[in-house]
CSV table of C-alpha atoms in Angstrom, one decimal:
chain,number,residue,atom,x,y,z
A,1,UNK,CA,-2.3,3.9,-16.7
A,2,UNK,CA,-5.9,4.7,-17.3
A,3,UNK,CA,-7.6,7.9,-18.2
A,4,UNK,CA,-10.8,7.7,-15.8
A,5,UNK,CA,-9.7,10.9,-14.1
A,6,UNK,CA,-8.1,12.8,-17.1
A,7,UNK,CA,-8.6,16.5,-16.6
A,8,UNK,CA,-8.4,16.5,-12.9
A,9,UNK,CA,-5.5,18.4,-11.4
A,10,UNK,CA,-4.3,17.3,-8.0
A,11,UNK,CA,-1.6,19.2,-6.2
A,12,UNK,CA,0.6,17.1,-3.8
A,13,UNK,CA,2.8,18.5,-0.9
A,14,UNK,CA,4.1,15.2,0.8
A,15,UNK,CA,6.7,12.9,1.9
A,16,UNK,CA,7.1,9.2,2.9
A,17,UNK,CA,4.4,6.6,1.8
A,18,UNK,CA,0.8,7.4,2.6
A,19,UNK,CA,0.2,10.7,0.9
A,20,UNK,CA,2.4,10.0,-2.1
A,21,UNK,CA,0.6,6.8,-2.5
A,22,UNK,CA,-2.6,8.7,-2.7
A,23,UNK,CA,-1.2,10.9,-5.4
A,24,UNK,CA,0.2,7.8,-7.2
A,25,UNK,CA,-3.1,6.1,-7.4
A,26,UNK,CA,-4.9,9.3,-8.6
A,27,UNK,CA,-2.0,9.7,-11.3
A,28,UNK,CA,-2.4,6.0,-12.5
A,29,UNK,CA,-6.1,6.8,-13.1
A,30,UNK,CA,-5.3,9.7,-15.3
A,31,UNK,CA,-5.3,12.7,-12.9
A,32,UNK,CA,-2.6,15.4,-13.6
A,33,UNK,CA,-0.7,15.2,-10.1
A,34,UNK,CA,1.8,18.0,-9.5
A,35,UNK,CA,4.2,17.4,-6.6
A,36,UNK,CA,6.0,20.3,-5.0
A,37,UNK,CA,9.2,19.7,-3.1
A,38,UNK,CA,12.0,21.7,-1.7
A,39,UNK,CA,14.9,22.5,-3.9
A,40,UNK,CA,17.2,19.7,-3.5
A,41,UNK,CA,14.5,17.3,-2.5
A,42,UNK,CA,12.4,16.4,0.6
A,43,UNK,CA,13.1,14.2,3.4
A,44,UNK,CA,12.2,11.1,1.3
A,45,UNK,CA,13.9,12.0,-1.9
A,46,UNK,CA,17.1,10.0,-1.0
A,47,UNK,CA,15.3,7.3,1.1
A,48,UNK,CA,16.4,3.6,0.8
A,49,UNK,CA,16.4,1.4,-1.2
A,50,UNK,CA,18.9,3.0,-3.4
A,51,UNK,CA,20.3,2.4,-6.9
A,52,UNK,CA,24.0,1.8,-7.3
A,53,UNK,CA,24.4,5.5,-8.4
A,54,UNK,CA,22.7,6.7,-5.0
A,55,UNK,CA,19.3,7.5,-6.6
A,56,UNK,CA,16.4,6.5,-4.6
A,57,UNK,CA,14.3,3.5,-6.0
A,58,UNK,CA,11.9,4.2,-3.4
A,59,UNK,CA,11.2,7.9,-4.7
A,60,UNK,CA,11.1,6.8,-8.3
A,61,UNK,CA,8.5,4.0,-7.4
A,62,UNK,CA,6.1,6.2,-5.4
A,63,UNK,CA,6.1,9.3,-7.9
A,64,UNK,CA,5.5,7.6,-11.2
A,65,UNK,CA,3.3,9.6,-13.5
A,66,UNK,CA,3.5,12.9,-11.5
A,67,UNK,CA,4.9,16.2,-12.4
A,68,UNK,CA,7.6,17.9,-10.1
A,69,UNK,CA,8.0,21.5,-9.1
A,70,UNK,CA,11.1,22.6,-7.0
A,71,UNK,CA,10.4,25.5,-4.5
A,72,UNK,CA,12.4,27.1,-1.6
A,73,UNK,CA,9.8,26.3,1.1
A,74,UNK,CA,11.9,28.1,3.8
A,75,UNK,CA,10.9,31.4,2.2
A,76,UNK,CA,7.8,33.4,2.0
A,77,UNK,CA,7.8,33.5,-1.9
A,78,UNK,CA,8.2,29.6,-2.2
A,79,UNK,CA,5.4,29.0,0.3
A,80,UNK,CA,3.1,31.5,-1.5
A,81,UNK,CA,3.7,29.7,-4.8
A,82,UNK,CA,2.9,26.2,-3.0
A,83,UNK,CA,-0.2,27.9,-1.5
A,84,UNK,CA,-1.3,29.4,-5.0
A,85,UNK,CA,-0.7,25.8,-6.6
A,86,UNK,CA,-2.8,24.0,-4.2
A,87,UNK,CA,-5.8,26.5,-4.5
A,88,UNK,CA,-5.3,27.3,-8.2
A,89,UNK,CA,-8.6,28.0,-10.1
A,90,UNK,CA,-10.6,25.8,-12.4
A,91,UNK,CA,-13.5,23.2,-11.9
A,92,UNK,CA,-11.0,20.3,-12.1
A,93,UNK,CA,-8.5,21.9,-9.7
A,94,UNK,CA,-8.4,22.8,-6.2
A,95,UNK,CA,-7.5,19.4,-5.0
A,96,UNK,CA,-4.8,19.1,-2.5
A,97,UNK,CA,-3.2,16.0,-0.8
A,98,UNK,CA,-0.6,16.5,1.8
A,99,UNK,CA,0.9,15.3,5.0
A,100,UNK,CA,2.1,18.8,6.1
A,101,UNK,CA,0.7,19.7,9.7
A,102,UNK,CA,-2.9,20.8,10.3
A,103,UNK,CA,-1.5,24.2,11.2
A,104,UNK,CA,0.9,26.5,9.4
A,105,UNK,CA,1.2,27.8,5.8
A,106,UNK,CA,-0.7,25.0,4.3
A,107,UNK,CA,-3.4,24.7,6.9
A,108,UNK,CA,-6.9,24.4,5.4
A,109,UNK,CA,-8.1,27.7,6.7
A,110,UNK,CA,-5.3,29.5,5.2
A,111,UNK,CA,-5.8,27.7,1.7
A,112,UNK,CA,-9.6,28.2,1.6
A,113,UNK,CA,-9.0,31.9,1.8
A,114,UNK,CA,-7.6,31.5,-1.7
A,115,UNK,CA,-10.3,29.1,-2.8
A,116,UNK,CA,-13.5,28.6,-0.7
A,117,UNK,CA,-14.3,25.1,-2.3
A,118,UNK,CA,-11.0,23.5,-1.9
A,119,UNK,CA,-10.7,19.9,-1.2
A,120,UNK,CA,-7.8,18.8,0.9
A,121,UNK,CA,-7.0,15.4,2.1
A,122,UNK,CA,-4.4,15.5,4.9
A,123,UNK,CA,-2.5,12.5,6.2
A,124,UNK,CA,-1.8,12.6,9.9
A,125,UNK,CA,0.2,10.1,12.1
A,126,UNK,CA,-1.9,10.3,15.2
A,127,UNK,CA,-5.4,11.7,15.0
A,128,UNK,CA,-4.5,14.5,17.7
A,129,UNK,CA,-1.7,15.7,15.3
A,130,UNK,CA,1.1,14.1,17.1
A,131,UNK,CA,3.9,12.6,15.4
A,132,UNK,CA,3.4,9.0,14.3
A,133,UNK,CA,4.6,6.7,11.4
A,134,UNK,CA,3.5,3.2,10.2
A,135,UNK,CA,5.9,1.3,12.7
A,136,UNK,CA,5.1,3.5,15.8
A,137,UNK,CA,1.4,3.2,15.2
A,138,UNK,CA,1.7,-0.6,14.6
A,139,UNK,CA,3.4,-1.0,17.8
A,140,UNK,CA,0.8,0.7,19.6
A,141,UNK,CA,-2.0,-1.4,18.1
A,142,UNK,CA,-0.4,-4.6,19.5
A,143,UNK,CA,0.2,-6.5,16.4
A,144,UNK,CA,3.9,-7.0,16.8
A,145,UNK,CA,3.1,-8.9,20.2
A,146,UNK,CA,0.7,-11.1,18.2
A,147,UNK,CA,3.1,-12.0,15.4
A,148,UNK,CA,6.0,-14.4,15.5
A,149,UNK,CA,6.9,-17.9,17.0
A,150,UNK,CA,4.9,-19.2,19.7
A,151,UNK,CA,6.6,-18.5,23.2
A,152,UNK,CA,8.8,-15.7,21.9
A,153,UNK,CA,8.4,-12.6,24.1
A,154,UNK,CA,10.0,-10.2,21.6
A,155,UNK,CA,8.0,-7.9,19.2
A,156,UNK,CA,8.0,-8.7,15.6
A,157,UNK,CA,7.8,-5.8,13.1
A,158,UNK,CA,6.1,-6.4,9.8
A,159,UNK,CA,8.3,-5.6,6.8
A,160,UNK,CA,5.2,-4.3,4.8
A,161,UNK,CA,4.1,-0.7,5.8
A,162,UNK,CA,0.6,-1.7,5.9
A,163,UNK,CA,-1.1,1.3,7.6
A,164,UNK,CA,0.8,3.7,5.2
A,165,UNK,CA,-0.6,1.7,2.3
A,166,UNK,CA,-4.1,1.6,3.5
A,167,UNK,CA,-4.0,5.1,4.3
A,168,UNK,CA,-2.9,6.2,1.0
A,169,UNK,CA,-5.6,4.1,-0.7
A,170,UNK,CA,-8.2,5.5,1.7
A,171,UNK,CA,-7.0,9.0,1.0
A,172,UNK,CA,-7.4,8.5,-2.8
A,173,UNK,CA,-11.0,7.3,-2.1
A,174,UNK,CA,-11.7,10.3,0.3
A,175,UNK,CA,-10.4,12.7,-2.5
A,176,UNK,CA,-12.6,11.4,-5.1
A,177,UNK,CA,-15.7,11.2,-2.6
A,178,UNK,CA,-15.1,14.9,-1.5
A,179,UNK,CA,-14.8,16.1,-5.3
A,180,UNK,CA,-18.0,14.3,-6.0
A,181,UNK,CA,-19.8,16.1,-3.3
A,182,UNK,CA,-18.2,19.4,-4.5
A,183,UNK,CA,-19.6,18.7,-8.0
A,184,UNK,CA,-23.1,18.0,-6.4
A,185,UNK,CA,-22.9,21.7,-4.9
A,186,UNK,CA,-21.7,20.8,-1.4
A,187,UNK,CA,-18.7,22.9,-1.5
A,188,UNK,CA,-15.3,22.0,-0.4
A,189,UNK,CA,-13.9,20.3,2.7
A,190,UNK,CA,-10.8,19.0,4.4
A,191,UNK,CA,-10.7,15.1,5.1
A,192,UNK,CA,-8.1,14.3,7.8
A,193,UNK,CA,-7.0,10.6,7.5
A,194,UNK,CA,-4.6,9.5,10.4
A,195,UNK,CA,-2.6,6.3,10.5
A,196,UNK,CA,-3.9,5.9,14.0
A,197,UNK,CA,-7.5,5.9,13.1
A,198,UNK,CA,-7.0,3.8,10.0
A,199,UNK,CA,-5.2,1.2,11.9
A,200,UNK,CA,-7.7,1.3,15.1
A,201,UNK,CA,-10.7,1.1,12.7
A,202,UNK,CA,-9.1,-1.7,10.5
A,203,UNK,CA,-8.4,-3.8,13.7
A,204,UNK,CA,-12.0,-3.3,14.6
A,205,UNK,CA,-13.5,-4.2,11.3
A,206,UNK,CA,-11.4,-7.5,11.3
A,207,UNK,CA,-12.6,-8.2,14.9
A,208,UNK,CA,-9.5,-8.0,16.7
A,209,UNK,CA,-10.8,-5.4,19.1
A,210,UNK,CA,-14.2,-7.0,19.7
A,211,UNK,CA,-12.1,-10.5,20.4
A,212,UNK,CA,-9.9,-8.6,23.0
A,213,UNK,CA,-12.7,-7.0,24.8
A,214,UNK,CA,-14.9,-10.0,25.1
A,215,UNK,CA,-12.2,-12.5,25.9
A,216,UNK,CA,-10.3,-10.3,28.4
A,217,UNK,CA,-7.0,-11.0,26.5
A,218,UNK,CA,-5.5,-10.4,23.0
A,219,UNK,CA,-4.8,-13.0,20.5
A,220,UNK,CA,-1.6,-15.1,21.3
A,221,UNK,CA,1.2,-15.8,19.0
A,222,UNK,CA,0.6,-18.8,16.8
A,223,UNK,CA,3.6,-18.8,14.5
A,224,UNK,CA,2.5,-19.4,10.9
A,225,UNK,CA,-0.9,-20.9,11.8
A,226,UNK,CA,-3.9,-19.3,9.9
A,227,UNK,CA,-6.3,-18.1,12.8
A,228,UNK,CA,-9.6,-19.6,12.8
A,229,UNK,CA,-9.0,-22.0,10.0
A,230,UNK,CA,-6.7,-24.6,8.7
A,231,UNK,CA,-3.5,-23.2,7.2
A,232,UNK,CA,0.2,-23.5,7.7
A,233,UNK,CA,3.4,-24.1,6.0
A,234,UNK,CA,4.5,-27.8,5.4
A,235,UNK,CA,7.8,-29.3,4.4
A,236,UNK,CA,7.9,-31.7,1.4
A,237,UNK,CA,10.2,-34.7,1.2
A,238,UNK,CA,12.9,-32.7,-0.7
A,239,UNK,CA,12.7,-29.9,1.8
A,240,UNK,CA,10.7,-27.4,0.1
A,241,UNK,CA,8.1,-25.4,2.2
A,242,UNK,CA,4.5,-25.0,0.9
A,243,UNK,CA,1.7,-23.1,2.2
A,244,UNK,CA,-1.6,-24.8,2.5
A,245,UNK,CA,-4.8,-23.2,3.1
A,246,UNK,CA,-8.4,-24.8,3.7
A,247,UNK,CA,-11.2,-22.3,4.7
A,248,UNK,CA,-14.1,-23.6,2.8
A,249,UNK,CA,-15.4,-27.0,2.8
A,250,UNK,CA,-14.5,-27.5,-0.7
A,251,UNK,CA,-10.9,-26.3,-0.1
A,252,UNK,CA,-10.8,-28.9,2.8
A,253,UNK,CA,-12.0,-31.8,0.7
A,254,UNK,CA,-9.8,-31.0,-2.2
A,255,UNK,CA,-6.7,-30.9,0.2
A,256,UNK,CA,-7.6,-34.3,1.8
A,257,UNK,CA,-8.1,-35.9,-1.7
A,258,UNK,CA,-4.9,-34.7,-3.2
A,259,UNK,CA,-2.7,-35.7,-0.3
A,260,UNK,CA,-4.7,-39.1,0.2
A,261,UNK,CA,-5.5,-38.7,3.9
A,262,UNK,CA,-9.4,-38.6,3.7
A,263,UNK,CA,-9.6,-41.8,5.6
A,264,UNK,CA,-7.3,-40.8,8.5
A,265,UNK,CA,-9.1,-37.4,8.8
A,266,UNK,CA,-12.4,-39.3,8.8
A,267,UNK,CA,-11.1,-41.6,11.6
A,268,UNK,CA,-10.2,-38.6,13.7
A,269,UNK,CA,-13.5,-37.0,13.2
A,270,UNK,CA,-15.1,-40.2,14.6
A,271,UNK,CA,-12.8,-40.2,17.4
A,272,UNK,CA,-13.6,-36.5,18.3
A,273,UNK,CA,-17.4,-36.6,17.3
A,274,UNK,CA,-16.9,-33.6,15.0
A,275,UNK,CA,-17.2,-32.7,11.3
A,276,UNK,CA,-14.1,-31.0,10.0
A,277,UNK,CA,-15.9,-30.4,6.6
A,278,UNK,CA,-18.8,-28.4,8.0
A,279,UNK,CA,-16.9,-26.1,10.6
A,280,UNK,CA,-13.5,-24.4,9.8
A,281,UNK,CA,-13.3,-23.5,13.5
A,282,UNK,CA,-13.2,-27.1,14.3
A,283,UNK,CA,-10.2,-27.6,12.2
A,284,UNK,CA,-8.4,-24.8,13.7
A,285,UNK,CA,-9.3,-26.0,17.3
A,286,UNK,CA,-8.1,-29.4,16.6
A,287,UNK,CA,-5.1,-28.4,14.5
A,288,UNK,CA,-2.5,-30.1,16.6
A,289,UNK,CA,-4.3,-33.5,15.9
A,290,UNK,CA,-4.6,-32.6,12.2
A,291,UNK,CA,-1.0,-31.4,11.6
A,292,UNK,CA,0.8,-34.6,12.1
A,293,UNK,CA,-1.5,-36.2,9.3
A,294,UNK,CA,-0.5,-33.6,6.8
A,295,UNK,CA,3.1,-33.4,7.9
A,296,UNK,CA,3.4,-37.1,7.1
A,297,UNK,CA,1.6,-36.7,3.6
A,298,UNK,CA,3.9,-33.8,2.7
A,299,UNK,CA,7.0,-35.5,3.9
A,300,UNK,CA,6.3,-38.6,1.7
A,301,UNK,CA,6.3,-36.8,-1.6
A,302,UNK,CA,8.4,-34.1,-3.3
A,303,UNK,CA,7.3,-30.7,-4.3
A,304,UNK,CA,7.4,-31.8,-7.9
A,305,UNK,CA,5.0,-34.6,-7.1
A,306,UNK,CA,2.7,-32.7,-5.0
A,307,UNK,CA,2.2,-29.5,-6.8
A,308,UNK,CA,0.8,-30.9,-9.9
A,309,UNK,CA,-1.7,-33.0,-7.9
A,310,UNK,CA,-2.7,-29.8,-6.0
A,311,UNK,CA,-3.2,-27.9,-9.4
A,312,UNK,CA,-5.3,-30.7,-10.8
A,313,UNK,CA,-7.3,-31.2,-7.7
A,314,UNK,CA,-8.0,-27.4,-7.2
A,315,UNK,CA,-6.1,-27.2,-3.9
A,316,UNK,CA,-5.5,-23.8,-2.4
A,317,UNK,CA,-1.8,-23.8,-2.0
A,318,UNK,CA,1.4,-21.7,-2.5
A,319,UNK,CA,5.0,-22.1,-2.8
A,320,UNK,CA,7.4,-20.2,-0.4
A,321,UNK,CA,9.8,-18.3,-2.7
A,322,UNK,CA,12.4,-15.5,-2.7
A,323,UNK,CA,11.4,-12.3,-4.4
A,324,UNK,CA,14.3,-13.0,-6.9
A,325,UNK,CA,12.3,-16.1,-7.7
A,326,UNK,CA,9.0,-14.2,-7.8
A,327,UNK,CA,10.5,-12.0,-10.5
A,328,UNK,CA,10.4,-15.1,-12.8
A,329,UNK,CA,6.8,-15.9,-12.0
A,330,UNK,CA,4.6,-15.1,-14.8
A,331,UNK,CA,1.6,-14.7,-12.4
A,332,UNK,CA,3.5,-11.9,-10.7
A,333,UNK,CA,6.1,-10.2,-12.8
A,334,UNK,CA,7.5,-11.9,-15.6
A,335,UNK,CA,5.2,-11.3,-18.6
A,336,UNK,CA,2.5,-9.6,-16.5
A,337,UNK,CA,0.9,-6.8,-18.5
A,338,UNK,CA,0.8,-4.7,-15.5
A,339,UNK,CA,4.5,-4.0,-15.8
A,340,UNK,CA,6.4,-2.2,-18.6
A,341,UNK,CA,10.0,-1.6,-18.7
A,342,UNK,CA,10.7,2.4,-18.6
A,343,UNK,CA,13.5,4.5,-18.2
A,344,UNK,CA,13.7,6.2,-14.7
A,345,UNK,CA,15.1,9.4,-13.8
A,346,UNK,CA,18.0,7.6,-12.1
A,347,UNK,CA,19.1,6.8,-15.5
A,348,UNK,CA,18.3,3.0,-15.0
A,349,UNK,CA,15.7,1.1,-17.0
A,350,UNK,CA,13.6,-1.6,-15.2
A,351,UNK,CA,9.9,-2.7,-15.1
A,352,UNK,CA,7.4,-0.5,-13.2
A,353,UNK,CA,3.8,-1.0,-12.8
A,354,UNK,CA,1.0,0.9,-14.0
A,355,UNK,CA,-2.6,1.0,-12.4
A,356,UNK,CA,-3.3,-2.0,-10.3
A,357,UNK,CA,-6.8,-2.4,-11.4
A,358,UNK,CA,-7.6,-4.0,-14.6
A,359,UNK,CA,-10.4,-2.5,-16.8
A,360,UNK,CA,-11.2,-5.1,-19.6
A,361,UNK,CA,-13.1,-2.5,-21.6
A,362,UNK,CA,-10.3,0.1,-21.7
A,363,UNK,CA,-6.8,0.0,-23.2
A,364,UNK,CA,-4.1,0.2,-20.7
A,365,UNK,CA,-1.9,3.3,-21.6
A,366,UNK,CA,1.9,3.4,-21.3
A,367,UNK,CA,3.4,3.4,-17.8
A,368,UNK,CA,5.0,6.9,-17.0
A,369,UNK,CA,8.1,7.2,-14.8
A,370,UNK,CA,8.7,9.5,-11.9
A,371,UNK,CA,9.9,13.0,-12.9
A,372,UNK,CA,13.3,14.5,-12.3
A,373,UNK,CA,13.1,16.6,-9.2
A,374,UNK,CA,12.0,20.1,-10.6
A,375,UNK,CA,11.3,18.8,-14.1
A,376,UNK,CA,8.0,20.6,-14.6
A,377,UNK,CA,8.6,23.8,-12.6
A,378,UNK,CA,8.4,26.2,-15.6
A,379,UNK,CA,5.7,24.3,-17.2
A,380,UNK,CA,3.4,24.4,-14.0
A,381,UNK,CA,4.2,28.2,-13.1
A,382,UNK,CA,3.3,29.1,-16.7
A,383,UNK,CA,0.3,26.8,-17.1
A,384,UNK,CA,-1.3,26.6,-13.8
A,385,UNK,CA,-0.3,30.0,-12.2
A,386,UNK,CA,-0.1,31.9,-15.6
A,387,UNK,CA,3.4,33.5,-14.8
A,388,UNK,CA,5.2,35.0,-17.8
A,389,UNK,CA,8.7,33.8,-18.8
A,390,UNK,CA,10.2,37.1,-17.3
A,391,UNK,CA,8.4,36.4,-13.9
A,392,UNK,CA,9.6,32.7,-14.0
A,393,UNK,CA,13.1,33.9,-14.6
A,394,UNK,CA,13.2,36.2,-11.9
A,395,UNK,CA,12.2,33.5,-9.5
A,396,UNK,CA,14.8,31.3,-10.8
A,397,UNK,CA,17.4,34.2,-10.3
A,398,UNK,CA,16.2,34.7,-6.7
A,399,UNK,CA,16.6,31.0,-5.9
A,400,UNK,CA,12.9,30.8,-5.1
A,401,UNK,CA,12.5,27.9,-7.8
A,402,UNK,CA,14.5,25.4,-9.5
A,403,UNK,CA,14.3,23.5,-12.7
A,404,UNK,CA,15.4,19.9,-13.1
A,405,UNK,CA,18.4,18.4,-11.5
A,406,UNK,CA,21.1,17.1,-13.8
């Protein structure tokens, strides 16, 4: 946690990954992020993975440091409260992130009638408003047909929801950008960020689309080979898998030195009339000739023998390990100051991360867990909307709002 955005109030009406990720990043940099949900929870409130007591670890992870308001959004009174929260007054308010549809009670045109300078960042699946989620967008982009073993015709889905996460980060950037424009007197606006556009643009930015257009075919499957450079998994004498990467000339020379195969690589260069040190593309092009040299070198030594030599020689490498093993890795989890053990609304205590960026000049503030559903209903209705205790009590009696779940 940091306090760079302290004082800002962002209201979030969302579910799943992209929009909650946007709110999470803003909250971890100090914004007050108020999430509203249906009483009893939205469609992601009980999403897997679950703790043993049935609570969603997923929901706890994506909603850290936020406040929670529970409303009956099926009723006009509940929808009106959601609208008023999104458009509540104040120079540091009027910031709304959502993945609700373009049309409807949370449309930008509806909300700007309540606040003309509202900044709204809206997550869409497809840019035309049709339904789409990370895996369906990914399948349309062609990546599952480029991923996986050579010769296998089956599509391979990626475990990581990359387009959701990229979209969430881009939405946070868009929110801060639109707020800066408003502070400069340019008024409010809606920014629509679709997974389809984020995915299509990213594929173009990385050269995938130009490559396919100009070559007439998309990139074939290559297993674990790193495209356009030299990189792959290799097996040590004791059966461990290590990842080796050599993109720069320095990385290439360091790998050859540590493995003791410089002379063999030089002989292959002389035979082919090329210089692997100067051109990473040549290493990729001739990888089938290079791989046997590396395979033999890896197979001649154990991981315990190779890894100290790699570290001493400045080789770019990594070990394949389970997540359980990664939890004991001090570079990732164990002893990483990014993480702090906190008590979560599930009743469980386990390490959770704060802001992912490190600011050496600022003290890192304590990690704040996700709220209990409806934990801040009364606080927000009174503090943001100015409702009296009596008015809030009537809303509770009518079932329009709810406090924290037990």
